[in-house]
Every structure is written in structure tokens, then in C-alpha cells.
Tab-separated table of C-alpha atoms in Angstrom:
chain	number	residue	atom	x	y	z
B	1	UNK	CA	87.566	50.693	96.393
B	2	UNK	CA	90.722	51.597	94.065
B	3	UNK	CA	93.784	50.332	93.696
B	4	UNK	CA	95.050	52.706	93.997
B	5	UNK	CA	92.903	54.557	96.885
B	6	UNK	CA	94.077	51.565	98.955
B	7	UNK	CA	97.722	53.042	97.786
B	8	UNK	CA	97.221	56.161	99.012
B	9	UNK	CA	95.804	55.263	102.148
B	10	UNK	CA	98.388	52.677	103.088
B	11	UNK	CA	100.813	55.941	102.974
B	12	UNK	CA	99.125	58.523	104.486
B	13	UNK	CA	99.068	55.801	107.418
B	14	UNK	CA	102.662	54.183	107.266
B	15	UNK	CA	103.809	58.340	107.501
B	16	UNK	CA	101.042	59.099	110.153
B	17	UNK	CA	102.498	56.424	111.992
B	18	UNK	CA	105.879	57.269	111.704
B	19	UNK	CA	105.328	60.310	112.931
B	20	UNK	CA	103.041	59.963	115.224
B	21	UNK	CA	106.749	57.090	116.299
B	22	UNK	CA	108.636	59.912	115.524
B	23	UNK	CA	107.211	62.025	117.472
B	24	UNK	CA	106.677	59.961	120.995
B	25	UNK	CA	110.210	58.481	120.824
B	26	UNK	CA	110.866	62.797	121.203
B	27	UNK	CA	108.944	63.199	123.794
B	28	UNK	CA	110.266	60.308	125.663
B	29	UNK	CA	113.888	61.012	124.786
B	30	UNK	CA	113.534	64.141	126.124
B	31	UNK	CA	113.122	62.520	130.068
B	32	UNK	CA	116.181	62.888	130.392
B	33	UNK	CA	117.395	65.955	128.368
B	34	UNK	CA	120.039	63.759	126.085
B	35	UNK	CA	117.761	65.192	122.752
B	36	UNK	CA	115.529	67.776	121.799
B	37	UNK	CA	114.572	69.920	118.168
B	38	UNK	CA	118.398	70.448	117.382
B	39	UNK	CA	119.404	73.490	116.154
B	40	UNK	CA	121.804	73.203	113.077
B	41	UNK	CA	123.418	76.448	113.616
B	42	UNK	CA	121.776	77.950	110.281
B	43	UNK	CA	120.110	81.550	109.580
B	44	UNK	CA	116.283	81.955	111.260
B	45	UNK	CA	114.011	84.670	109.738
B	46	UNK	CA	114.125	87.550	111.189
B	47	UNK	CA	113.289	91.069	110.774
B	48	UNK	CA	109.783	91.966	108.984
B	49	UNK	CA	108.907	89.694	106.793
B	50	UNK	CA	105.521	90.408	104.615
B	51	UNK	CA	103.344	87.109	104.202
B	52	UNK	CA	102.282	86.928	100.639
B	53	UNK	CA	99.263	85.355	99.500
B	54	UNK	CA	99.017	83.406	96.388
B	55	UNK	CA	95.823	81.949	95.227
B	56	UNK	CA	95.928	79.054	92.870
B	57	UNK	CA	92.456	78.108	91.104
B	58	UNK	CA	88.647	79.069	92.442
B	59	UNK	CA	88.367	80.419	95.995
B	60	UNK	CA	85.722	82.827	97.485
B	61	UNK	CA	86.361	85.861	98.789
B	62	UNK	CA	85.214	85.123	102.187
B	63	UNK	CA	87.182	81.786	101.780
B	64	UNK	CA	90.351	84.597	101.778
B	65	UNK	CA	89.596	86.149	104.297
B	66	UNK	CA	89.572	82.994	106.127
B	67	UNK	CA	93.670	83.283	105.909
B	68	UNK	CA	94.339	86.783	105.598
B	69	UNK	CA	92.886	87.618	108.351
B	70	UNK	CA	95.300	84.789	110.027
B	71	UNK	CA	98.227	85.447	109.018
B	72	UNK	CA	97.243	88.872	110.326
B	73	UNK	CA	96.085	87.832	113.135
B	74	UNK	CA	98.968	86.334	114.152
B	75	UNK	CA	101.313	89.751	114.074
B	76	UNK	CA	101.629	90.670	118.032
B	77	UNK	CA	99.716	94.238	117.011
B	78	UNK	CA	96.842	92.893	117.316
B	79	UNK	CA	97.151	93.240	120.952
B	80	UNK	CA	96.502	96.469	120.400
B	81	UNK	CA	92.436	94.566	121.659
B	82	UNK	CA	91.634	95.181	125.119
B	83	UNK	CA	91.029	91.546	125.645
B	84	UNK	CA	93.553	89.292	125.899
B	85	UNK	CA	91.251	86.194	124.282
B	86	UNK	CA	90.995	88.195	121.019
B	87	UNK	CA	94.816	88.377	120.959
B	88	UNK	CA	95.646	84.064	121.430
B	89	UNK	CA	96.360	83.506	118.639
B	90	UNK	CA	98.997	86.238	118.247
B	91	UNK	CA	100.067	84.195	121.811
B	92	UNK	CA	100.465	80.719	120.240
B	93	UNK	CA	102.574	82.640	117.999
B	94	UNK	CA	104.997	84.574	120.668
B	95	UNK	CA	105.896	80.354	122.051
B	96	UNK	CA	108.238	80.911	118.480
B	97	UNK	CA	110.294	83.930	120.872
B	98	UNK	CA	111.356	80.566	122.502
B	99	UNK	CA	113.905	79.385	119.700
B	100	UNK	CA	114.697	82.686	118.584
B	101	UNK	CA	116.425	82.512	122.263
B	102	UNK	CA	118.248	79.206	122.294
B	103	UNK	CA	120.288	80.325	118.564
B	104	UNK	CA	121.328	83.024	120.449
B	105	UNK	CA	119.508	86.232	119.183
B	106	UNK	CA	118.764	89.470	122.040
B	107	UNK	CA	115.474	89.825	121.130
B	108	UNK	CA	113.221	91.927	123.880
B	109	UNK	CA	109.659	89.650	125.562
B	110	UNK	CA	108.249	88.839	122.620
B	111	UNK	CA	109.116	87.479	118.501
B	112	UNK	CA	108.656	91.203	117.306
B	113	UNK	CA	111.947	92.357	118.605
B	114	UNK	CA	113.780	89.550	116.448
B	115	UNK	CA	110.920	88.775	113.349
B	116	UNK	CA	107.292	90.479	112.942
B	117	UNK	CA	104.640	88.868	110.263
B	118	UNK	CA	102.661	90.994	108.628
B	119	UNK	CA	100.221	90.529	105.375
B	120	UNK	CA	101.859	91.632	102.738
B	121	UNK	CA	100.460	90.934	98.780
B	122	UNK	CA	97.425	88.585	97.352
B	123	UNK	CA	98.243	87.494	93.850
B	124	UNK	CA	95.163	85.781	92.401
B	125	UNK	CA	95.946	82.792	89.458
B	126	UNK	CA	91.941	81.239	88.885
B	127	UNK	CA	93.038	80.657	85.155
B	128	UNK	CA	95.267	78.287	86.366
B	129	UNK	CA	98.451	78.882	84.951
B	130	UNK	CA	100.356	75.558	85.567
B	131	UNK	CA	97.277	73.222	85.325
B	132	UNK	CA	95.608	71.679	87.586
B	133	UNK	CA	98.029	68.828	88.477
B	134	UNK	CA	101.563	70.309	89.731
B	135	UNK	CA	104.826	68.921	90.580
B	136	UNK	CA	107.560	70.610	93.485
B	137	UNK	CA	108.988	73.088	90.720
B	138	UNK	CA	105.685	74.266	89.844
B	139	UNK	CA	104.644	75.312	93.208
B	140	UNK	CA	108.710	77.194	93.372
B	141	UNK	CA	107.294	78.692	90.641
B	142	UNK	CA	104.194	79.843	91.500
B	143	UNK	CA	105.859	81.138	95.182
B	144	UNK	CA	107.886	83.485	92.956
B	145	UNK	CA	105.225	85.549	92.330
B	146	UNK	CA	105.325	87.089	95.766
B	147	UNK	CA	108.003	89.403	96.638
B	148	UNK	CA	110.993	87.613	97.236
B	149	UNK	CA	112.394	89.864	99.661
B	150	UNK	CA	112.227	89.683	103.526
B	151	UNK	CA	108.927	87.312	102.660
B	152	UNK	CA	107.558	84.573	103.261
B	153	UNK	CA	105.591	83.499	99.873
B	154	UNK	CA	102.417	81.189	100.198
B	155	UNK	CA	100.861	79.520	97.330
B	156	UNK	CA	97.295	78.014	98.807
B	157	UNK	CA	95.998	75.518	95.511
B	158	UNK	CA	92.089	74.854	95.063
B	159	UNK	CA	90.623	72.187	96.169
B	160	UNK	CA	90.224	70.324	92.428
B	161	UNK	CA	94.108	70.827	91.844
B	162	UNK	CA	96.372	67.489	92.688
B	163	UNK	CA	100.010	68.196	93.778
B	164	UNK	CA	102.756	65.684	93.648
B	165	UNK	CA	102.314	62.914	97.140
B	166	UNK	CA	99.464	65.370	98.425
B	167	UNK	CA	97.029	63.516	101.022
B	168	UNK	CA	99.843	60.630	100.765
B	169	UNK	CA	102.224	61.994	102.780
B	170	UNK	CA	101.656	65.315	103.318
B	171	UNK	CA	98.526	68.250	103.959
B	172	UNK	CA	101.636	71.175	102.560
B	173	UNK	CA	105.173	72.028	102.803
B	174	UNK	CA	108.080	74.001	103.165
B	175	UNK	CA	110.453	75.337	100.974
B	176	UNK	CA	113.652	77.533	100.325
B	177	UNK	CA	113.771	78.585	96.418
B	178	UNK	CA	116.810	80.741	94.313
B	179	UNK	CA	115.203	84.512	94.085
B	180	UNK	CA	116.163	87.160	91.044
B	181	UNK	CA	117.710	89.279	93.707
B	182	UNK	CA	121.858	89.155	93.228
B	183	UNK	CA	124.271	88.632	97.054
B	184	UNK	CA	126.945	90.321	97.196
B	185	UNK	CA	129.384	87.787	97.139
B	186	UNK	CA	127.620	86.216	93.144
B	187	UNK	CA	125.107	83.778	93.023
B	188	UNK	CA	121.050	85.082	93.844
B	189	UNK	CA	119.597	84.971	97.447
B	190	UNK	CA	116.609	82.379	98.271
B	191	UNK	CA	113.654	82.771	99.318
B	192	UNK	CA	111.345	81.043	102.220
B	193	UNK	CA	107.267	80.076	100.733
B	194	UNK	CA	104.911	77.172	101.430
B	195	UNK	CA	102.429	75.586	99.773
B	196	UNK	CA	99.059	74.219	101.395
B	197	UNK	CA	96.348	72.220	99.447
B	198	UNK	CA	92.614	72.388	100.631
B	199	UNK	CA	91.869	69.022	100.397
B	200	UNK	CA	88.016	68.789	100.202
B	201	UNK	CA	87.612	67.103	97.452
B	202	UNK	CA	90.907	64.516	97.458
B	203	UNK	CA	91.534	63.749	101.144
B	204	UNK	CA	89.726	65.567	103.791
B	205	UNK	CA	90.312	62.978	106.874
B	206	UNK	CA	93.461	63.589	106.559
B	207	UNK	CA	94.119	66.881	105.811
B	208	UNK	CA	91.768	68.950	107.161
B	209	UNK	CA	90.521	65.970	110.874
B	210	UNK	CA	89.617	66.618	112.790
B	211	UNK	CA	87.253	68.350	111.066
B	212	UNK	CA	86.141	65.750	109.056
B	213	UNK	CA	86.148	61.810	109.233
B	214	UNK	CA	89.569	60.168	109.695
B	215	UNK	CA	90.108	57.673	107.100
B	216	UNK	CA	92.173	55.288	110.047
B	217	UNK	CA	92.174	54.713	113.136
B	218	UNK	CA	89.823	56.240	116.388
B	219	UNK	CA	86.053	57.545	114.510
B	220	UNK	CA	84.977	60.107	116.749
B	221	UNK	CA	83.167	62.032	114.897
B	222	UNK	CA	83.895	65.339	113.298
B	223	UNK	CA	84.394	68.712	114.836
B	224	UNK	CA	82.300	71.840	113.538
B	225	UNK	CA	84.716	74.625	111.918
B	226	UNK	CA	85.187	77.561	113.834
B	227	UNK	CA	84.650	79.682	109.881
B	228	UNK	CA	81.822	76.998	108.821
B	229	UNK	CA	84.976	75.746	106.001
B	230	UNK	CA	86.070	72.586	106.807
B	231	UNK	CA	88.235	72.750	103.741
B	232	UNK	CA	89.935	76.377	104.383
B	233	UNK	CA	89.565	75.752	108.243
B	234	UNK	CA	91.705	72.407	107.504
B	235	UNK	CA	94.251	74.989	105.907
B	236	UNK	CA	94.899	77.000	108.256
B	237	UNK	CA	95.663	74.417	111.290
B	238	UNK	CA	98.445	72.989	107.882
B	239	UNK	CA	99.806	76.373	107.666
B	240	UNK	CA	100.556	77.580	110.819
B	241	UNK	CA	102.286	74.356	111.875
B	242	UNK	CA	104.365	74.840	108.441
B	243	UNK	CA	104.361	78.927	109.328
B	244	UNK	CA	105.890	77.520	113.265
B	245	UNK	CA	108.696	75.328	110.402
B	246	UNK	CA	109.612	77.856	107.831
B	247	UNK	CA	110.682	80.293	110.125
B	248	UNK	CA	112.673	78.211	112.456
B	249	UNK	CA	114.295	75.893	110.327
B	250	UNK	CA	114.415	78.336	107.221
B	251	UNK	CA	116.943	76.665	105.076
B	252	UNK	CA	117.268	73.041	106.506
B	253	UNK	CA	119.687	74.265	108.483
B	254	UNK	CA	117.394	75.625	111.569
B	255	UNK	CA	115.614	73.688	115.014
B	256	UNK	CA	114.351	70.334	113.485
B	257	UNK	CA	115.125	66.079	114.315
B	258	UNK	CA	115.572	63.770	112.185
B	259	UNK	CA	116.421	63.713	108.429
B	260	UNK	CA	116.734	67.720	106.385
B	261	UNK	CA	114.321	65.459	104.007
B	262	UNK	CA	111.480	64.419	106.548
B	263	UNK	CA	112.197	66.745	110.345
B	264	UNK	CA	110.402	66.775	113.103
B	265	UNK	CA	109.556	70.569	113.416
B	266	UNK	CA	107.993	72.887	115.891
B	267	UNK	CA	105.311	71.438	115.703
B	268	UNK	CA	105.099	68.539	113.492
B	269	UNK	CA	106.728	66.932	116.499
B	270	UNK	CA	103.158	67.098	118.329
B	271	UNK	CA	101.158	65.576	115.642
B	272	UNK	CA	97.100	65.256	116.900
B	273	UNK	CA	97.567	67.685	119.918
B	274	UNK	CA	95.009	70.360	120.234
B	275	UNK	CA	94.518	71.373	123.521
B	276	UNK	CA	95.036	69.487	127.095
B	277	UNK	CA	93.059	65.760	127.052
B	278	UNK	CA	94.104	64.841	123.863
B	279	UNK	CA	95.144	61.263	122.315
B	280	UNK	CA	94.722	60.144	119.332
B	281	UNK	CA	91.819	59.986	117.906
B	282	UNK	CA	90.447	63.066	120.380
B	283	UNK	CA	91.408	66.787	119.319
B	284	UNK	CA	91.398	67.633	123.285
B	285	UNK	CA	89.710	69.714	125.108
B	286	UNK	CA	88.708	72.517	122.901
B	287	UNK	CA	86.512	75.261	123.697
B	288	UNK	CA	83.176	75.039	121.726
B	289	UNK	CA	81.395	78.631	120.756
B	290	UNK	CA	77.862	78.108	122.220
B	291	UNK	CA	75.902	79.316	119.571
B	292	UNK	CA	77.575	77.384	116.344
B	293	UNK	CA	78.624	74.433	118.649
B	294	UNK	CA	81.906	74.998	116.058
B	295	UNK	CA	84.829	74.028	118.091
B	296	UNK	CA	88.383	76.156	119.141
B	297	UNK	CA	91.640	77.520	121.139
B	298	UNK	CA	92.074	80.873	119.497
B	299	UNK	CA	90.960	83.967	118.792
B	300	UNK	CA	91.357	86.115	115.794
B	301	UNK	CA	91.252	89.680	114.470
B	302	UNK	CA	87.561	90.283	112.761
B	303	UNK	CA	86.047	87.994	114.889
B	304	UNK	CA	87.896	85.319	113.816
B	305	UNK	CA	88.326	81.912	115.928
B	306	UNK	CA	90.870	79.297	114.826
B	307	UNK	CA	92.468	75.738	115.875
B	308	UNK	CA	96.446	76.181	115.910
B	309	UNK	CA	98.483	73.284	116.304
B	310	UNK	CA	100.054	72.776	119.973
B	311	UNK	CA	104.038	73.625	119.991
B	312	UNK	CA	106.839	71.867	121.149
B	313	UNK	CA	108.336	73.974	124.326
B	314	UNK	CA	112.258	74.141	124.566
B	315	UNK	CA	111.618	74.910	127.737
B	316	UNK	CA	109.392	72.102	129.087
B	317	UNK	CA	110.307	69.499	126.564
B	318	UNK	CA	106.551	69.030	125.940
B	319	UNK	CA	104.056	70.155	123.285
B	320	UNK	CA	101.735	73.534	125.233
B	321	UNK	CA	98.768	73.945	123.957
B	322	UNK	CA	96.836	77.057	124.355
B	323	UNK	CA	93.822	75.726	126.219
């Protein structure tokens, strides 16, 4: 093992340990109601928001469908299905409504009253227009290719694309960039974006767990991915977490705890928890598909199954899971 590999393991372990300790301290602190994910009085994303997908690198159509179906499943419109089991991705997303209530927004019974996500346009960049080694500025530049008004632009990088700090301290990120539209008082508006990388070639043990053997910690057998694609199913987990953080903390002034540049947010406050009974190295008592043996906790459109992270529930001061 090279010195660079050892350095990556060290940084990821340190980051994960810090995150786990911070999350544990958070959960301990809320027992006396002295600390929660604090609201810093900034704007949340509201209204009808398009989630635009910018595919950077080569992805198969079947892989793109895994992500696009997940985004479509977030909409409350998915609740038109007869079976409640078919709408559990939307039910997971509806938990975000509690943060809108805490912020003072007046809404109905679901986030759709204040926030409605829908799948927007998809942009393909299969020629690696910015190369195969990207900086944060490159990610923001790619994000600007999507619609900037009433949108979240999601940059998805292929497994051969390296991004700064990918696999060392993060599996993705969310942020905001200056757009091209002017605002009334001068200057330009901001738009929110998300980046998630396919970790298959670089660090599946870090960013695709529990569908890959972990690189450190308890060595439990990997689970079968619900869409039979370890890398893309891992991307769904990270995208779900980052979308939750984006809408509740789009400009670093929303709901979070800790430093603004490395905050605990709605999903990152509950690391490694996917179902009841979870503990370090064990994702929890998940549902298992009788035919494929795949582990999951949510159903989406087009018969999809997904594994989604726990979200911190401010009403119970605990990490909430679907199963």
C-alpha cells in the first residue's frame, strides 16, 4: 500500500470519526433540549424547484435511470400510487417539512405546500470538457450549465473522474454559486448545486458502504445493492443526504450545527443509520428483496427500490428511519 493510500485512509478515518463523535454529541445534547440543529435565519429553498442533472463522464442509460427515477420519486405526486409502499421515497422526503415549520413558513401537511421538487433537464458531458481532475471551481462551472432559476443543479461525476478531496474527506458536497440573472438591488442571484461522485474505481469502501466492504472499522459482509449497481446505489445515498442539506441549508445560513464550512445537517447528523437497530458497521434491520436478496428501505417510481439515510427529526430529537 502506497503512502498516498495510507494518507487517504487516515484522512477519511479522521473525518468519519469526527463526524460520528459530533453526531453522538448532538444526540446527547438534545436530551436536555439545550442544542438542536440551529436555524440561522437564512432562506430555505421554496416553491417549485427543478432538479437538473449534469452528467460528467460516461454513464450508461440504465445508470442515469437509477438517479432520474430517484429524483422523480421525491415528488409528492408519487403519492398517487395506490399502495403506501410505492410512495415511501416521497414519505421520506416529506420529513423535511418539519424544518420549514420551525423556520416560520406556513404550510400544509407536506413539504409540497412550500417546496415541490421535480426532475428537470439532463445535460450530458461525455467528453470530459474540463478534464478528469476537477476542482471545486470546476464543479461550480459545470453546475452553471443547468437552469439557474428555481433549480438545484446536480453534477454527477463518473468513476474515473477525480475531484478535490473526493475519497479523503467527502463523497459529495453542496453549495451555491453566482448565477447570470440580475436581482433588483444590483448584482446577481445565487443558485444551489450539488456534486456527487461515483466511487466505484476510487473508494467504494468509503462512499458506497454498505454495498461494499468498508475500508476500516467493523468488517461486515457488503449488502446487495437494490439496483444492482454498487456505485450508483451509493450515489443515491449521498445525493439524498445532500439534497436534504441543500433545501434546509442552501446558503450556509439555514439549519445546521457546527462550523458553516463543515456543518452537521439534516442527514449528516445521522451517519451510517438506515434502519432501526443500526450501530457502527451495521446499517440496521433493512428490508430484503426475496428475489434478488437486495437490501433497501424505500420504494420509488417504476418499481425502484432505494436505500436512503436517516434524517434528524427535530420533533423527537432522534434520527428517523423509514423502517
